[in-house]
Amino acid sequence: MSARLHPGSLAALGLAGLVAASLSALLLAAQDGAGEISIVGAGFSPYIRRVVVFALSQAAVSTGLALVLGTALALALARRSFPGKDLVLAALATAAVLPAIVLVFAVVAVYGRAGWAASLLAAAGLPGPGPLYGWPGILLAHTVLNVPLVARVLLDRLATVPAEQWRLAHTLRFSPLDVFRHIDAPILRAEIPGLAALVFLLCFTSFPIVLALGGGPGRATLEVAIFEALRLDLDFARAAILSFVQIALCSLPVLVLALTARRAPAATTAKLAAERADRGSRTLRWLDVLVLGLCTLLILPPLAAVAAGLPSVPAILD
């Protein structure tokens, strides 16, 4: 029987060929009169080191914030039922797929110096928000974009816990710590590495958010540096080098995850409704209220800013 390539393998080969062709074109365009280009020397230049350090730093911090808040939000939503919960879940799904450039304008409209938050603070006689551009704006936009993604993925995974486990937890009188240790923690350990890699790559390769909110060339990801090399400086050599560096750095977490991450098969369950064993904890109730309130103040205002701008869409299209 003849061996045939899987359609996914064909797609991967096609993408690899497209990337290789693009990089080859950049390298050919960057060759000097001698037909050579110093990739090694340029690859360790202070400029490229500064770009790589900033890209890694902001991606690491943004990933940490998204994972902490997203995990807390997923657990709070899994424990609580309240009127309008379906609308909250729909808002999270909308925020997770919001185009980055739209999110940038929404964040500026809400948290900028002339935004909604500044107006409310001024009406209350309080000082306005600090500078948005630079680290604060980048971290805020990445958090608003990625917290809903993390929360939705973890919430869907927490919902797959078999009802039999919850009945057993009630029978054994599990404390909230026991519930987290024996039921929630194994799910989080299985899901968070993949989510961390995904969010890190999204932040590391961020383009419109860093370009618009970075505040200058001193805060640029590799994507922004490649754009500047091609659009502003017409430096094909630098663009090719930055592309190689980005591919190498993005490949590392993917390879590590592919070699180390293992997910247990989903358990078979009767799909019966069951109440979590930690819902009665008063401490967790107040903690969930705090998390839900914080995430509401963080995520819903940018979505409201987007909704407020929808009536202007017909005028823009005309």
Tab-separated table of C-alpha atoms in Angstrom, residues 15-242:
chain	number	residue	atom	x	y	z
A	15	LEU	CA	3.680	26.951	5.189
A	16	ALA	CA	7.337	26.029	5.726
A	17	GLY	CA	7.997	26.504	2.024
A	18	LEU	CA	6.272	29.893	2.063
A	19	VAL	CA	8.344	31.059	5.042
A	20	ALA	CA	11.578	29.760	3.468
A	21	ALA	CA	10.806	31.499	0.172
A	22	SER	CA	10.080	34.796	1.944
A	23	LEU	CA	13.310	34.661	3.953
A	24	SER	CA	15.296	33.708	0.858
A	25	ALA	CA	13.896	36.720	-0.980
A	26	LEU	CA	14.924	38.990	1.897
A	27	LEU	CA	18.430	37.547	1.986
A	28	LEU	CA	18.864	37.903	-1.773
A	29	ALA	CA	17.703	41.509	-1.621
A	30	ALA	CA	20.109	42.202	1.246
A	31	GLN	CA	23.246	40.896	-0.416
A	32	ASP	CA	25.941	43.484	-1.041
A	33	GLY	CA	28.203	43.725	-4.023
A	34	ALA	CA	30.349	40.839	-2.802
A	35	GLY	CA	27.283	38.638	-2.546
A	36	GLU	CA	27.681	38.175	1.209
A	37	ILE	CA	25.794	39.284	4.246
A	38	SER	CA	27.065	39.195	7.810
A	39	ILE	CA	24.208	37.541	9.678
A	40	VAL	CA	26.179	36.392	12.727
A	41	GLY	CA	27.722	39.767	13.463
A	42	ALA	CA	24.498	41.679	12.955
A	43	GLY	CA	22.529	39.118	14.932
A	44	PHE	CA	24.350	40.087	18.143
A	45	SER	CA	24.164	43.852	17.647
A	46	PRO	CA	23.021	45.969	20.616
A	47	TYR	CA	19.856	46.971	18.761
A	48	ILE	CA	18.701	43.407	18.158
A	49	ARG	CA	19.609	42.380	21.712
A	50	ARG	CA	17.538	45.278	23.060
A	51	VAL	CA	14.552	44.335	20.899
A	52	VAL	CA	14.746	40.673	21.913
A	53	VAL	CA	15.042	41.496	25.624
A	54	PHE	CA	12.053	43.831	25.526
A	55	ALA	CA	9.939	41.400	23.478
A	56	LEU	CA	10.707	38.541	25.883
A	57	SER	CA	10.153	40.712	28.969
A	58	GLN	CA	6.779	42.134	27.974
A	59	ALA	CA	5.587	38.742	26.720
A	60	ALA	CA	6.575	37.052	29.995
A	61	VAL	CA	4.872	39.692	32.168
A	62	SER	CA	1.765	39.789	29.951
A	63	THR	CA	1.531	35.995	30.033
A	64	GLY	CA	1.820	35.917	33.815
A	65	LEU	CA	-0.934	38.513	34.254
A	66	ALA	CA	-3.224	36.744	31.779
A	67	LEU	CA	-2.745	33.348	33.416
A	68	VAL	CA	-3.274	34.585	36.979
A	69	LEU	CA	-6.375	36.663	36.231
A	70	GLY	CA	-7.751	34.206	33.662
A	71	THR	CA	-7.417	31.248	36.035
A	72	ALA	CA	-9.025	33.157	38.908
A	73	LEU	CA	-11.866	34.275	36.620
A	74	ALA	CA	-12.461	30.742	35.307
A	75	LEU	CA	-12.654	29.324	38.842
A	76	ALA	CA	-14.987	32.115	39.959
A	77	LEU	CA	-17.322	31.539	37.007
A	78	ALA	CA	-17.221	27.778	37.567
A	79	ARG	CA	-18.256	28.200	41.224
A	80	ARG	CA	-20.958	30.853	40.831
A	81	SER	CA	-24.312	31.154	39.104
A	82	PHE	CA	-25.908	34.587	38.789
A	83	PRO	CA	-28.344	36.457	36.528
A	84	GLY	CA	-26.623	37.540	33.323
A	85	LYS	CA	-23.905	34.895	33.451
A	86	ASP	CA	-24.605	33.918	29.843
A	87	LEU	CA	-24.047	37.538	28.804
A	88	VAL	CA	-20.746	37.588	30.681
A	89	LEU	CA	-19.629	34.436	28.877
A	90	ALA	CA	-20.658	35.958	25.544
A	91	ALA	CA	-18.671	39.105	26.379
A	92	LEU	CA	-15.612	36.998	27.185
A	93	ALA	CA	-15.914	35.183	23.869
A	94	THR	CA	-16.207	38.529	22.060
A	95	ALA	CA	-13.195	40.021	23.836
A	96	ALA	CA	-11.084	36.946	23.057
A	97	VAL	CA	-11.573	37.371	19.286
A	98	LEU	CA	-11.524	41.165	19.181
A	99	PRO	CA	-9.098	42.475	16.501
A	100	ALA	CA	-6.002	43.880	18.141
A	101	ILE	CA	-6.185	47.266	16.412
A	102	VAL	CA	-9.824	47.662	17.513
A	103	LEU	CA	-8.757	46.826	21.065
A	104	VAL	CA	-6.058	49.509	20.892
A	105	PHE	CA	-8.607	52.219	20.065
A	106	ALA	CA	-10.962	50.897	22.748
A	107	VAL	CA	-8.246	50.947	25.423
A	108	VAL	CA	-7.271	54.514	24.462
A	109	ALA	CA	-10.933	55.588	24.511
A	110	VAL	CA	-11.366	54.241	28.035
A	111	TYR	CA	-7.996	54.634	29.756
A	112	GLY	CA	-6.327	57.427	27.768
A	113	ARG	CA	-5.776	60.941	29.105
A	114	ALA	CA	-9.037	62.095	27.480
A	115	GLY	CA	-10.853	58.783	27.970
A	116	TRP	CA	-13.830	57.692	30.004
A	117	ALA	CA	-11.786	56.907	33.110
A	118	ALA	CA	-10.155	60.358	33.066
A	119	SER	CA	-13.561	62.030	32.745
A	120	LEU	CA	-15.005	60.075	35.676
A	121	LEU	CA	-11.983	60.807	37.854
A	122	ALA	CA	-12.097	64.497	36.956
A	123	ALA	CA	-15.812	64.650	37.811
A	124	ALA	CA	-14.987	63.123	41.194
A	125	GLY	CA	-12.191	65.633	41.772
A	126	LEU	CA	-9.481	62.990	41.552
A	127	PRO	CA	-6.257	63.068	39.492
A	128	GLY	CA	-6.438	61.480	36.071
A	129	PRO	CA	-4.773	58.215	35.044
A	130	GLY	CA	-1.067	58.080	34.387
A	131	PRO	CA	0.610	57.783	30.995
A	132	LEU	CA	-0.895	55.020	28.877
A	133	TYR	CA	1.825	54.644	26.279
A	134	GLY	CA	4.753	52.351	27.004
A	135	TRP	CA	4.691	49.454	29.433
A	136	PRO	CA	1.273	50.319	31.007
A	137	GLY	CA	-0.574	50.413	27.691
A	138	ILE	CA	1.061	47.262	26.318
A	139	LEU	CA	0.404	45.225	29.453
A	140	LEU	CA	-3.155	46.534	29.787
A	141	ALA	CA	-4.075	45.752	26.182
A	142	HIS	CA	-2.494	42.292	26.285
A	143	THR	CA	-4.284	41.538	29.552
A	144	VAL	CA	-7.676	42.651	28.225
A	145	LEU	CA	-7.134	40.546	25.101
A	146	ASN	CA	-5.798	37.351	26.701
A	147	VAL	CA	-7.597	37.053	30.055
A	148	PRO	CA	-10.907	36.192	28.313
A	149	LEU	CA	-9.114	33.581	26.179
A	150	VAL	CA	-7.562	31.877	29.205
A	151	ALA	CA	-10.788	32.058	31.193
A	152	ARG	CA	-12.937	30.573	28.425
A	153	VAL	CA	-10.576	27.664	27.767
A	154	LEU	CA	-10.191	26.777	31.448
A	155	LEU	CA	-13.898	27.228	32.169
A	156	ASP	CA	-14.832	24.820	29.383
A	157	ARG	CA	-12.297	22.316	30.699
A	158	LEU	CA	-13.533	22.639	34.295
A	159	ALA	CA	-17.063	21.957	33.063
A	160	THR	CA	-15.984	18.473	31.918
A	161	VAL	CA	-15.412	17.198	35.473
A	162	PRO	CA	-17.623	14.106	35.848
A	163	ALA	CA	-20.635	14.505	38.113
A	164	GLU	CA	-19.520	11.371	39.943
A	165	GLN	CA	-16.432	13.199	41.211
A	166	TRP	CA	-18.543	16.009	42.675
A	167	ARG	CA	-20.873	13.544	44.390
A	168	LEU	CA	-17.850	11.778	45.838
A	169	ALA	CA	-16.431	15.127	47.010
A	170	HIS	CA	-19.719	15.883	48.815
A	171	THR	CA	-19.733	12.440	50.384
A	172	LEU	CA	-16.148	12.817	51.641
A	173	ARG	CA	-16.882	16.379	52.849
A	174	PHE	CA	-14.079	17.939	50.843
A	175	SER	CA	-12.925	21.336	52.019
A	176	PRO	CA	-12.286	24.068	49.392
A	177	LEU	CA	-8.573	23.237	49.609
A	178	ASP	CA	-9.307	19.547	48.999
A	179	VAL	CA	-11.465	20.426	45.986
A	180	PHE	CA	-8.700	22.525	44.506
A	181	ARG	CA	-5.991	19.949	45.239
A	182	HIS	CA	-7.786	16.868	43.938
A	183	ILE	CA	-10.127	18.207	41.224
A	184	ASP	CA	-9.155	21.667	39.976
A	185	ALA	CA	-5.371	21.447	40.210
A	186	PRO	CA	-4.957	18.392	37.914
A	187	ILE	CA	-7.010	20.159	35.229
A	188	LEU	CA	-5.020	23.372	35.577
A	189	ARG	CA	-1.711	21.501	35.432
A	190	ALA	CA	-2.790	19.842	32.191
A	191	GLU	CA	-4.118	22.975	30.489
A	192	ILE	CA	-1.926	25.853	31.684
A	193	PRO	CA	1.336	24.853	29.913
A	194	GLY	CA	-0.353	24.905	26.514
A	195	LEU	CA	-2.196	28.129	27.308
A	196	ALA	CA	0.997	29.729	28.594
A	197	ALA	CA	2.823	28.874	25.375
A	198	LEU	CA	-0.049	30.195	23.241
A	199	VAL	CA	-0.423	33.468	25.160
A	200	PHE	CA	3.350	33.961	25.260
A	201	LEU	CA	3.612	33.572	21.487
A	202	LEU	CA	0.682	35.934	20.936
A	203	CYS	CA	2.331	38.593	23.115
A	204	PHE	CA	5.837	37.953	21.804
A	205	THR	CA	4.733	38.437	18.195
A	206	SER	CA	2.351	41.288	19.024
A	207	PHE	CA	2.352	43.944	16.310
A	208	PRO	CA	-0.496	46.515	16.356
A	209	ILE	CA	-0.646	46.766	20.156
A	210	VAL	CA	3.075	47.422	20.569
A	211	LEU	CA	3.249	49.620	17.461
A	212	ALA	CA	0.404	51.852	18.654
A	213	LEU	CA	0.940	51.796	22.427
A	214	GLY	CA	4.696	51.260	22.674
A	215	GLY	CA	5.446	54.950	22.704
A	216	GLY	CA	8.585	54.815	20.547
A	217	PRO	CA	11.291	52.634	18.981
A	218	GLY	CA	12.731	51.838	22.410
A	219	ARG	CA	9.770	49.507	23.015
A	220	ALA	CA	9.432	47.266	19.999
A	221	THR	CA	8.794	43.581	19.499
A	222	LEU	CA	10.492	41.715	16.688
A	223	GLU	CA	7.364	42.150	14.553
A	224	VAL	CA	7.535	45.925	14.974
A	225	ALA	CA	11.305	45.935	14.365
A	226	ILE	CA	10.835	43.982	11.119
A	227	PHE	CA	8.185	46.492	10.015
A	228	GLU	CA	10.489	49.411	10.803
A	229	ALA	CA	13.395	47.773	8.956
A	230	LEU	CA	11.328	47.284	5.798
A	231	ARG	CA	8.987	50.279	5.856
A	232	LEU	CA	11.207	53.005	7.263
A	233	ASP	CA	14.827	52.008	6.660
A	234	LEU	CA	14.504	49.637	3.683
A	235	ASP	CA	17.045	47.423	5.473
A	236	PHE	CA	16.392	43.925	4.096
A	237	ALA	CA	19.366	42.408	5.911
A	238	ARG	CA	18.121	43.492	9.319
A	239	ALA	CA	14.601	42.314	8.491
A	240	ALA	CA	15.932	38.875	7.500
A	241	ILE	CA	18.013	38.575	10.656
A	242	LEU	CA	15.102	39.605	12.869
